[in-house]
Amino acid sequence: MKKIVLITFALLLGLNTYAQRRDRMGNPVVNREPTEQDIENYKRKVEERKAEYIANFLTTLEADDFQKEIIKQYLNSYFDAKTELFKVKYERSFDREEAVKKLDNTHFKELEELISENDMTKIKEMIQGDFDEKEVKKEKKKKRKKRKKDKGE
């Protein structure tokens, strides 16, 4: 009898605590489906972040403005195509990996003729995930500080 009372008490206490969960700010945590507005805000933020990422990458290239604009278009279409690949349901993860490899190998073929080999190497490293955006941001910050300092003197 004691065990049943103790288990019931612990169960009620546990459920009560779970029901009153709150986040860091003291607001109740509500599990809900995202609204249309939430989805639109998320998509907008993703697009802004993608544009910022590509712009930061383009600053590392040695190409001229025309070539950078073409590279920017290719990168945008690459990321859109890769997103579509991940939306498709594959029977096996191996099939998805093969589709991504094929996209990586074929998407930039036409671009190889237009840009230098060094820039093409940087693009391939970037699509493999080896681009360190933090370094680019640090360099931009240093340049801004230097320009500000030069104007102030």
Coordinates of N, CA and C in Angstrom, one line a residue:
M1 N 0.8 -1.2 0.0 CA 0.0 0.0 0.0 C 0.9 1.3 0.0
K2 N 2.0 1.2 0.8 CA 2.8 2.4 0.9 C 3.5 2.7 -0.5
K3 N 3.8 1.6 -1.2 CA 4.5 1.7 -2.5 C 3.5 2.4 -3.5
I4 N 2.3 2.0 -3.5 CA 1.3 2.6 -4.4 C 1.1 4.1 -4.1
V5 N 1.0 4.4 -2.8 CA 0.8 5.8 -2.4 C 2.1 6.6 -2.9
L6 N 3.3 6.1 -2.6 CA 4.5 6.8 -3.0 C 4.6 7.0 -4.5
I7 N 4.3 5.9 -5.3 CA 4.4 6.0 -6.7 C 3.4 7.0 -7.3
T8 N 2.1 7.0 -6.7 CA 1.1 8.0 -7.1 C 1.6 9.4 -6.8
F9 N 2.1 9.6 -5.6 CA 2.6 10.9 -5.3 C 3.7 11.4 -6.2
A10 N 4.7 10.5 -6.5 CA 5.8 10.9 -7.3 C 5.3 11.2 -8.8
L11 N 4.3 10.4 -9.2 CA 3.8 10.6 -10.6 C 3.0 11.9 -10.7
L12 N 2.2 12.2 -9.7 CA 1.5 13.5 -9.7 C 2.5 14.7 -9.6
L13 N 3.5 14.6 -8.8 CA 4.5 15.6 -8.6 C 5.2 15.8 -9.9
G14 N 5.6 14.7 -10.6 CA 6.3 14.8 -11.8 C 5.5 15.4 -12.9
L15 N 4.3 15.0 -13.1 CA 3.4 15.5 -14.1 C 3.1 17.0 -13.9
N16 N 3.0 17.4 -12.6 CA 2.7 18.8 -12.3 C 4.0 19.6 -12.7
T17 N 5.1 19.1 -12.4 CA 6.4 19.8 -12.7 C 6.5 19.9 -14.3
Y18 N 6.2 18.9 -15.0 CA 6.3 18.9 -16.4 C 5.3 19.8 -17.0
A19 N 4.2 19.9 -16.5 CA 3.1 20.8 -17.0 C 3.4 22.2 -16.8
Q20 N 4.3 22.6 -15.9 CA 4.6 24.0 -15.6 C 6.0 24.4 -16.1
R21 N 6.5 23.7 -17.1 CA 7.8 24.0 -17.6 C 7.8 25.5 -18.1
R22 N 8.9 26.1 -17.9 CA 9.1 27.5 -18.4 C 10.5 27.6 -19.0
D23 N 10.6 28.6 -19.9 CA 11.9 28.8 -20.5 C 12.7 29.7 -19.6
R24 N 13.9 30.2 -20.1 CA 14.8 31.0 -19.3 C 14.1 32.3 -18.8
M25 N 13.2 32.9 -19.6 CA 12.6 34.2 -19.3 C 11.4 34.0 -18.4
G26 N 11.0 32.8 -18.1 CA 9.9 32.6 -17.2 C 8.6 32.4 -18.0
N27 N 8.7 32.4 -19.3 CA 7.5 32.1 -20.1 C 7.2 30.6 -20.2
P28 N 5.9 30.3 -20.2 CA 5.6 28.9 -20.4 C 6.0 28.3 -21.7
V29 N 6.5 27.1 -21.8 CA 6.9 26.5 -23.0 C 5.7 25.8 -23.6
V30 N 5.4 26.3 -24.9 CA 4.3 25.7 -25.6 C 4.8 25.0 -26.8
N31 N 4.4 23.8 -27.0 CA 4.7 23.1 -28.2 C 3.6 23.3 -29.2
R32 N 4.0 23.9 -30.3 CA 3.0 24.2 -31.3 C 3.6 24.2 -32.7
E33 N 2.8 24.1 -33.7 CA 3.2 24.1 -35.1 C 3.6 25.5 -35.5
P34 N 4.6 25.7 -36.3 CA 5.0 27.0 -36.7 C 3.9 27.6 -37.6
T35 N 3.6 28.9 -37.5 CA 2.6 29.6 -38.3 C 3.2 29.9 -39.6
E36 N 2.4 30.4 -40.5 CA 2.9 30.8 -41.8 C 3.9 31.9 -41.7
Q37 N 3.6 32.8 -40.8 CA 4.5 34.0 -40.6 C 5.9 33.5 -40.0
D38 N 5.9 32.5 -39.1 CA 7.1 31.9 -38.6 C 7.9 31.3 -39.8
I39 N 7.2 30.6 -40.6 CA 7.9 29.9 -41.8 C 8.5 31.0 -42.7
E40 N 7.7 32.0 -43.0 CA 8.2 33.1 -43.9 C 9.4 33.8 -43.3
N41 N 9.4 34.1 -42.0 CA 10.5 34.7 -41.3 C 11.7 33.8 -41.4
Y42 N 11.6 32.5 -41.2 CA 12.7 31.6 -41.2 C 13.3 31.6 -42.7
K43 N 12.4 31.5 -43.7 CA 12.9 31.5 -45.1 C 13.7 32.8 -45.4
R44 N 13.1 33.9 -44.9 CA 13.8 35.2 -45.2 C 15.2 35.2 -44.5
K45 N 15.2 34.7 -43.3 CA 16.5 34.7 -42.6 C 17.5 33.8 -43.2
V46 N 17.1 32.7 -43.7 CA 17.9 31.7 -44.4 C 18.5 32.4 -45.7
E47 N 17.6 33.1 -46.5 CA 18.1 33.7 -47.7 C 19.1 34.8 -47.4
E48 N 18.8 35.6 -46.3 CA 19.8 36.7 -45.9 C 21.1 36.1 -45.5
R49 N 21.1 35.0 -44.8 CA 22.3 34.3 -44.3 C 23.1 33.7 -45.5
K50 N 22.3 33.2 -46.5 CA 23.0 32.6 -47.7 C 23.7 33.7 -48.5
A51 N 23.0 34.8 -48.6 CA 23.6 35.9 -49.4 C 24.8 36.5 -48.7
E52 N 24.7 36.6 -47.3 CA 25.9 37.0 -46.6 C 27.1 36.1 -46.7
Y53 N 26.8 34.8 -46.6 CA 27.8 33.7 -46.7 C 28.5 33.8 -48.1
I54 N 27.7 33.9 -49.1 CA 28.3 34.0 -50.5 C 29.1 35.3 -50.7
A55 N 28.6 36.4 -50.2 CA 29.3 37.6 -50.3 C 30.7 37.6 -49.6
N56 N 30.7 36.9 -48.4 CA 31.9 36.8 -47.7 C 32.9 35.9 -48.4
F57 N 32.4 34.8 -49.1 CA 33.2 33.9 -49.8 C 33.8 34.7 -51.1
L58 N 33.0 35.5 -51.7 CA 33.4 36.1 -52.9 C 34.6 37.1 -52.7
T59 N 34.6 37.6 -51.5 CA 35.7 38.5 -51.2 C 37.1 37.8 -51.1
T60 N 37.1 36.5 -51.0 CA 38.4 35.8 -51.0 C 38.9 35.4 -52.4
L61 N 38.0 35.6 -53.4 CA 38.4 35.2 -54.7 C 39.2 36.3 -55.4
E62 N 40.0 35.9 -56.4 CA 40.8 36.9 -57.2 C 40.2 37.3 -58.5
A63 N 39.0 36.9 -58.7 CA 38.3 37.2 -60.0 C 37.8 38.7 -60.0
D64 N 37.5 39.2 -61.3 CA 37.0 40.5 -61.4 C 35.5 40.5 -61.1
D65 N 34.9 41.7 -61.1 CA 33.5 41.9 -60.7 C 32.6 41.1 -61.6
F66 N 32.8 41.0 -62.9 CA 31.9 40.2 -63.8 C 32.0 38.7 -63.4
Q67 N 33.2 38.2 -63.2 CA 33.3 36.8 -62.9 C 32.7 36.5 -61.5
K68 N 32.9 37.5 -60.6 CA 32.3 37.3 -59.2 C 30.7 37.2 -59.3
E69 N 30.2 38.0 -60.2 CA 28.7 38.0 -60.4 C 28.3 36.6 -60.9
I70 N 29.0 36.1 -61.9 CA 28.7 34.8 -62.5 C 28.8 33.7 -61.4
I71 N 29.9 33.8 -60.6 CA 30.1 32.8 -59.6 C 29.0 32.9 -58.5
K72 N 28.6 34.1 -58.2 CA 27.5 34.3 -57.2 C 26.2 33.6 -57.7
Q73 N 25.9 33.7 -59.0 CA 24.7 33.1 -59.6 C 24.9 31.6 -59.5
Y74 N 26.0 31.1 -59.9 CA 26.3 29.6 -59.8 C 26.1 29.1 -58.4
L75 N 26.7 29.8 -57.4 CA 26.6 29.4 -56.0 C 25.1 29.4 -55.5
N76 N 24.4 30.4 -55.9 CA 23.0 30.5 -55.5 C 22.2 29.3 -56.1
S77 N 22.4 29.0 -57.4 CA 21.7 27.9 -58.0 C 22.2 26.6 -57.4
Y78 N 23.5 26.5 -57.0 CA 24.0 25.3 -56.4 C 23.3 25.0 -55.1
F79 N 23.2 26.0 -54.2 CA 22.6 25.9 -52.9 C 21.1 25.6 -53.0
D80 N 20.5 26.2 -54.0 CA 19.0 25.9 -54.2 C 18.8 24.4 -54.7
A81 N 19.7 24.0 -55.6 CA 19.6 22.6 -56.0 C 19.9 21.6 -54.9
K82 N 20.9 21.9 -54.1 CA 21.2 21.0 -53.0 C 20.1 21.0 -52.0
T83 N 19.4 22.1 -51.7 CA 18.2 22.1 -50.8 C 17.1 21.3 -51.4
E84 N 16.9 21.3 -52.7 CA 15.9 20.5 -53.3 C 16.2 19.0 -53.2
L85 N 17.5 18.7 -53.3 CA 17.9 17.3 -53.2 C 17.6 16.8 -51.8
F86 N 17.8 17.6 -50.8 CA 17.5 17.2 -49.4 C 16.0 17.1 -49.1
K87 N 15.2 17.8 -49.9 CA 13.8 17.7 -49.7 C 13.2 16.4 -50.3
V88 N 13.9 15.8 -51.3 CA 13.4 14.6 -51.9 C 13.6 13.4 -51.0
K89 N 12.6 12.5 -50.9 CA 12.8 11.3 -50.1 C 13.4 10.2 -50.9
Y90 N 14.5 9.7 -50.3 CA 15.3 8.6 -51.0 C 15.0 7.4 -50.1
E91 N 15.1 6.2 -50.8 CA 14.9 4.9 -50.1 C 16.1 4.7 -49.2
R92 N 17.3 5.0 -49.7 CA 18.5 4.8 -48.9 C 19.3 6.1 -48.8
S93 N 20.0 6.2 -47.8 CA 20.9 7.4 -47.6 C 22.0 7.4 -48.7
F94 N 22.4 6.2 -49.1 CA 23.4 6.1 -50.1 C 23.0 6.8 -51.4
D95 N 21.7 6.7 -51.8 CA 21.2 7.3 -53.0 C 21.3 8.8 -52.9
R96 N 21.0 9.4 -51.7 CA 21.1 10.8 -51.5 C 22.6 11.3 -51.6
E97 N 23.5 10.5 -51.0 CA 24.9 10.9 -51.0 C 25.4 10.9 -52.5
E98 N 25.0 9.9 -53.3 CA 25.4 9.8 -54.7 C 24.9 11.0 -55.4
A99 N 23.6 11.4 -55.2 CA 23.0 12.6 -55.9 C 23.8 13.9 -55.5
V100 N 24.2 14.0 -54.2 CA 25.0 15.2 -53.8 C 26.3 15.2 -54.5
K101 N 27.0 14.0 -54.5 CA 28.3 13.9 -55.2 C 28.2 14.3 -56.7
K102 N 27.1 13.8 -57.3 CA 26.9 14.1 -58.7 C 26.7 15.6 -58.9
L103 N 25.9 16.2 -58.0 CA 25.7 17.7 -58.1 C 27.0 18.4 -57.9
D104 N 27.8 18.0 -56.9 CA 29.1 18.7 -56.6 C 30.1 18.6 -57.9
N105 N 30.0 17.4 -58.5 CA 31.0 17.2 -59.6 C 30.5 17.9 -60.9
T106 N 29.2 18.1 -61.2 CA 28.8 18.5 -62.4 C 28.3 20.0 -62.5
H107 N 27.9 20.6 -61.3 CA 27.3 21.9 -61.3 C 28.3 23.0 -61.8
F108 N 29.6 22.9 -61.5 CA 30.5 23.9 -61.8 C 31.4 23.7 -63.0
K109 N 31.0 22.7 -63.8 CA 31.8 22.3 -65.0 C 32.0 23.5 -66.0
E110 N 30.9 24.2 -66.3 CA 31.0 25.3 -67.2 C 31.8 26.4 -66.6
L111 N 31.8 26.6 -65.3 CA 32.5 27.7 -64.7 C 34.0 27.5 -64.7
E112 N 34.5 26.3 -64.8 CA 35.9 26.0 -64.8 C 36.6 26.7 -66.0
E113 N 35.9 26.9 -67.1 CA 36.6 27.6 -68.2 C 36.7 29.1 -68.0
L114 N 35.8 29.7 -67.2 CA 35.8 31.1 -67.1 C 36.7 31.7 -66.0
I115 N 37.0 30.9 -65.0 CA 37.8 31.4 -63.9 C 39.1 30.7 -63.7
S116 N 39.9 31.3 -62.9 CA 41.3 30.7 -62.7 C 41.2 29.4 -61.9
E117 N 42.2 28.6 -62.0 CA 42.3 27.3 -61.3 C 42.3 27.5 -59.8
N118 N 43.0 28.6 -59.3 CA 43.0 28.8 -57.9 C 41.6 29.1 -57.3
D119 N 40.9 30.0 -58.1 CA 39.5 30.3 -57.6 C 38.6 29.0 -57.7
M120 N 38.8 28.2 -58.7 CA 38.0 27.0 -58.8 C 38.3 26.0 -57.6
T121 N 39.6 26.0 -57.2 CA 40.0 25.2 -56.0 C 39.3 25.7 -54.8
K122 N 39.2 27.0 -54.6 CA 38.6 27.6 -53.5 C 37.1 27.3 -53.5
I123 N 36.4 27.3 -54.6 CA 35.0 27.0 -54.7 C 34.8 25.5 -54.3
K124 N 35.6 24.6 -54.8 CA 35.5 23.2 -54.4 C 35.7 23.0 -53.0
E125 N 36.6 23.7 -52.4 CA 36.9 23.6 -50.9 C 35.6 24.1 -50.2
M126 N 35.1 25.2 -50.7 CA 33.9 25.8 -50.0 C 32.7 24.8 -50.0
I127 N 32.4 24.2 -51.2 CA 31.3 23.3 -51.2 C 31.5 22.0 -50.4
Q128 N 32.8 21.7 -50.1 CA 33.1 20.6 -49.3 C 33.0 21.0 -47.8
G129 N 32.9 22.3 -47.5 CA 32.7 22.7 -46.1 C 34.0 23.2 -45.5
D130 N 35.0 23.5 -46.3 CA 36.3 23.9 -45.7 C 36.5 25.4 -45.7
F131 N 35.5 26.2 -46.0 CA 35.6 27.7 -46.0 C 35.3 28.2 -44.6
D132 N 36.3 28.9 -44.1 CA 36.3 29.5 -42.7 C 35.8 30.9 -42.8
E133 N 34.5 31.1 -42.6 CA 34.0 32.5 -42.7 C 34.4 33.4 -41.6
K134 N 34.8 32.9 -40.5 CA 35.2 33.7 -39.3 C 36.4 34.5 -39.7
E135 N 37.4 33.9 -40.4 CA 38.6 34.6 -40.8 C 38.3 35.8 -41.7
V136 N 37.3 35.6 -42.6 CA 37.0 36.7 -43.5 C 36.3 37.8 -42.8
K137 N 35.5 37.5 -41.8 CA 34.9 38.5 -41.0 C 35.9 39.3 -40.2
K138 N 36.9 38.6 -39.7 CA 38.0 39.2 -38.9 C 38.7 40.2 -39.8
E139 N 39.0 39.8 -41.0 CA 39.8 40.6 -42.0 C 39.0 41.9 -42.3
K140 N 37.7 41.7 -42.5 CA 36.8 42.9 -42.8 C 36.8 43.9 -41.6
K141 N 36.7 43.3 -40.4 CA 36.7 44.1 -39.2 C 38.0 44.9 -39.1
K142 N 39.2 44.2 -39.4 CA 40.5 44.9 -39.3 C 40.5 46.0 -40.4
K143 N 40.0 45.8 -41.6 CA 40.1 46.8 -42.6 C 39.2 48.0 -42.2
R144 N 38.0 47.7 -41.7 CA 37.2 48.8 -41.2 C 37.9 49.7 -40.1
K145 N 38.5 49.0 -39.2 CA 39.2 49.7 -38.1 C 40.3 50.6 -38.7
K146 N 41.0 50.0 -39.6 CA 42.2 50.7 -40.2 C 41.7 51.9 -41.0
R147 N 40.6 51.8 -41.8 CA 40.1 52.9 -42.5 C 39.6 54.0 -41.6
K148 N 38.9 53.6 -40.5 CA 38.4 54.5 -39.5 C 39.6 55.3 -38.8
K149 N 40.6 54.5 -38.5 CA 41.8 55.1 -37.9 C 42.5 56.1 -38.9
D150 N 42.5 55.7 -40.2 CA 43.2 56.6 -41.1 C 42.4 57.9 -41.3
K151 N 41.0 57.8 -41.3 CA 40.2 59.0 -41.5 C 40.3 59.9 -40.3
G152 N 40.4 59.3 -39.1 CA 40.5 60.0 -37.9 C 41.7 60.8 -37.7
E153 N 42.8 60.4 -38.3 CA 44.1 61.1 -38.2 C 44.2 62.3 -39.1

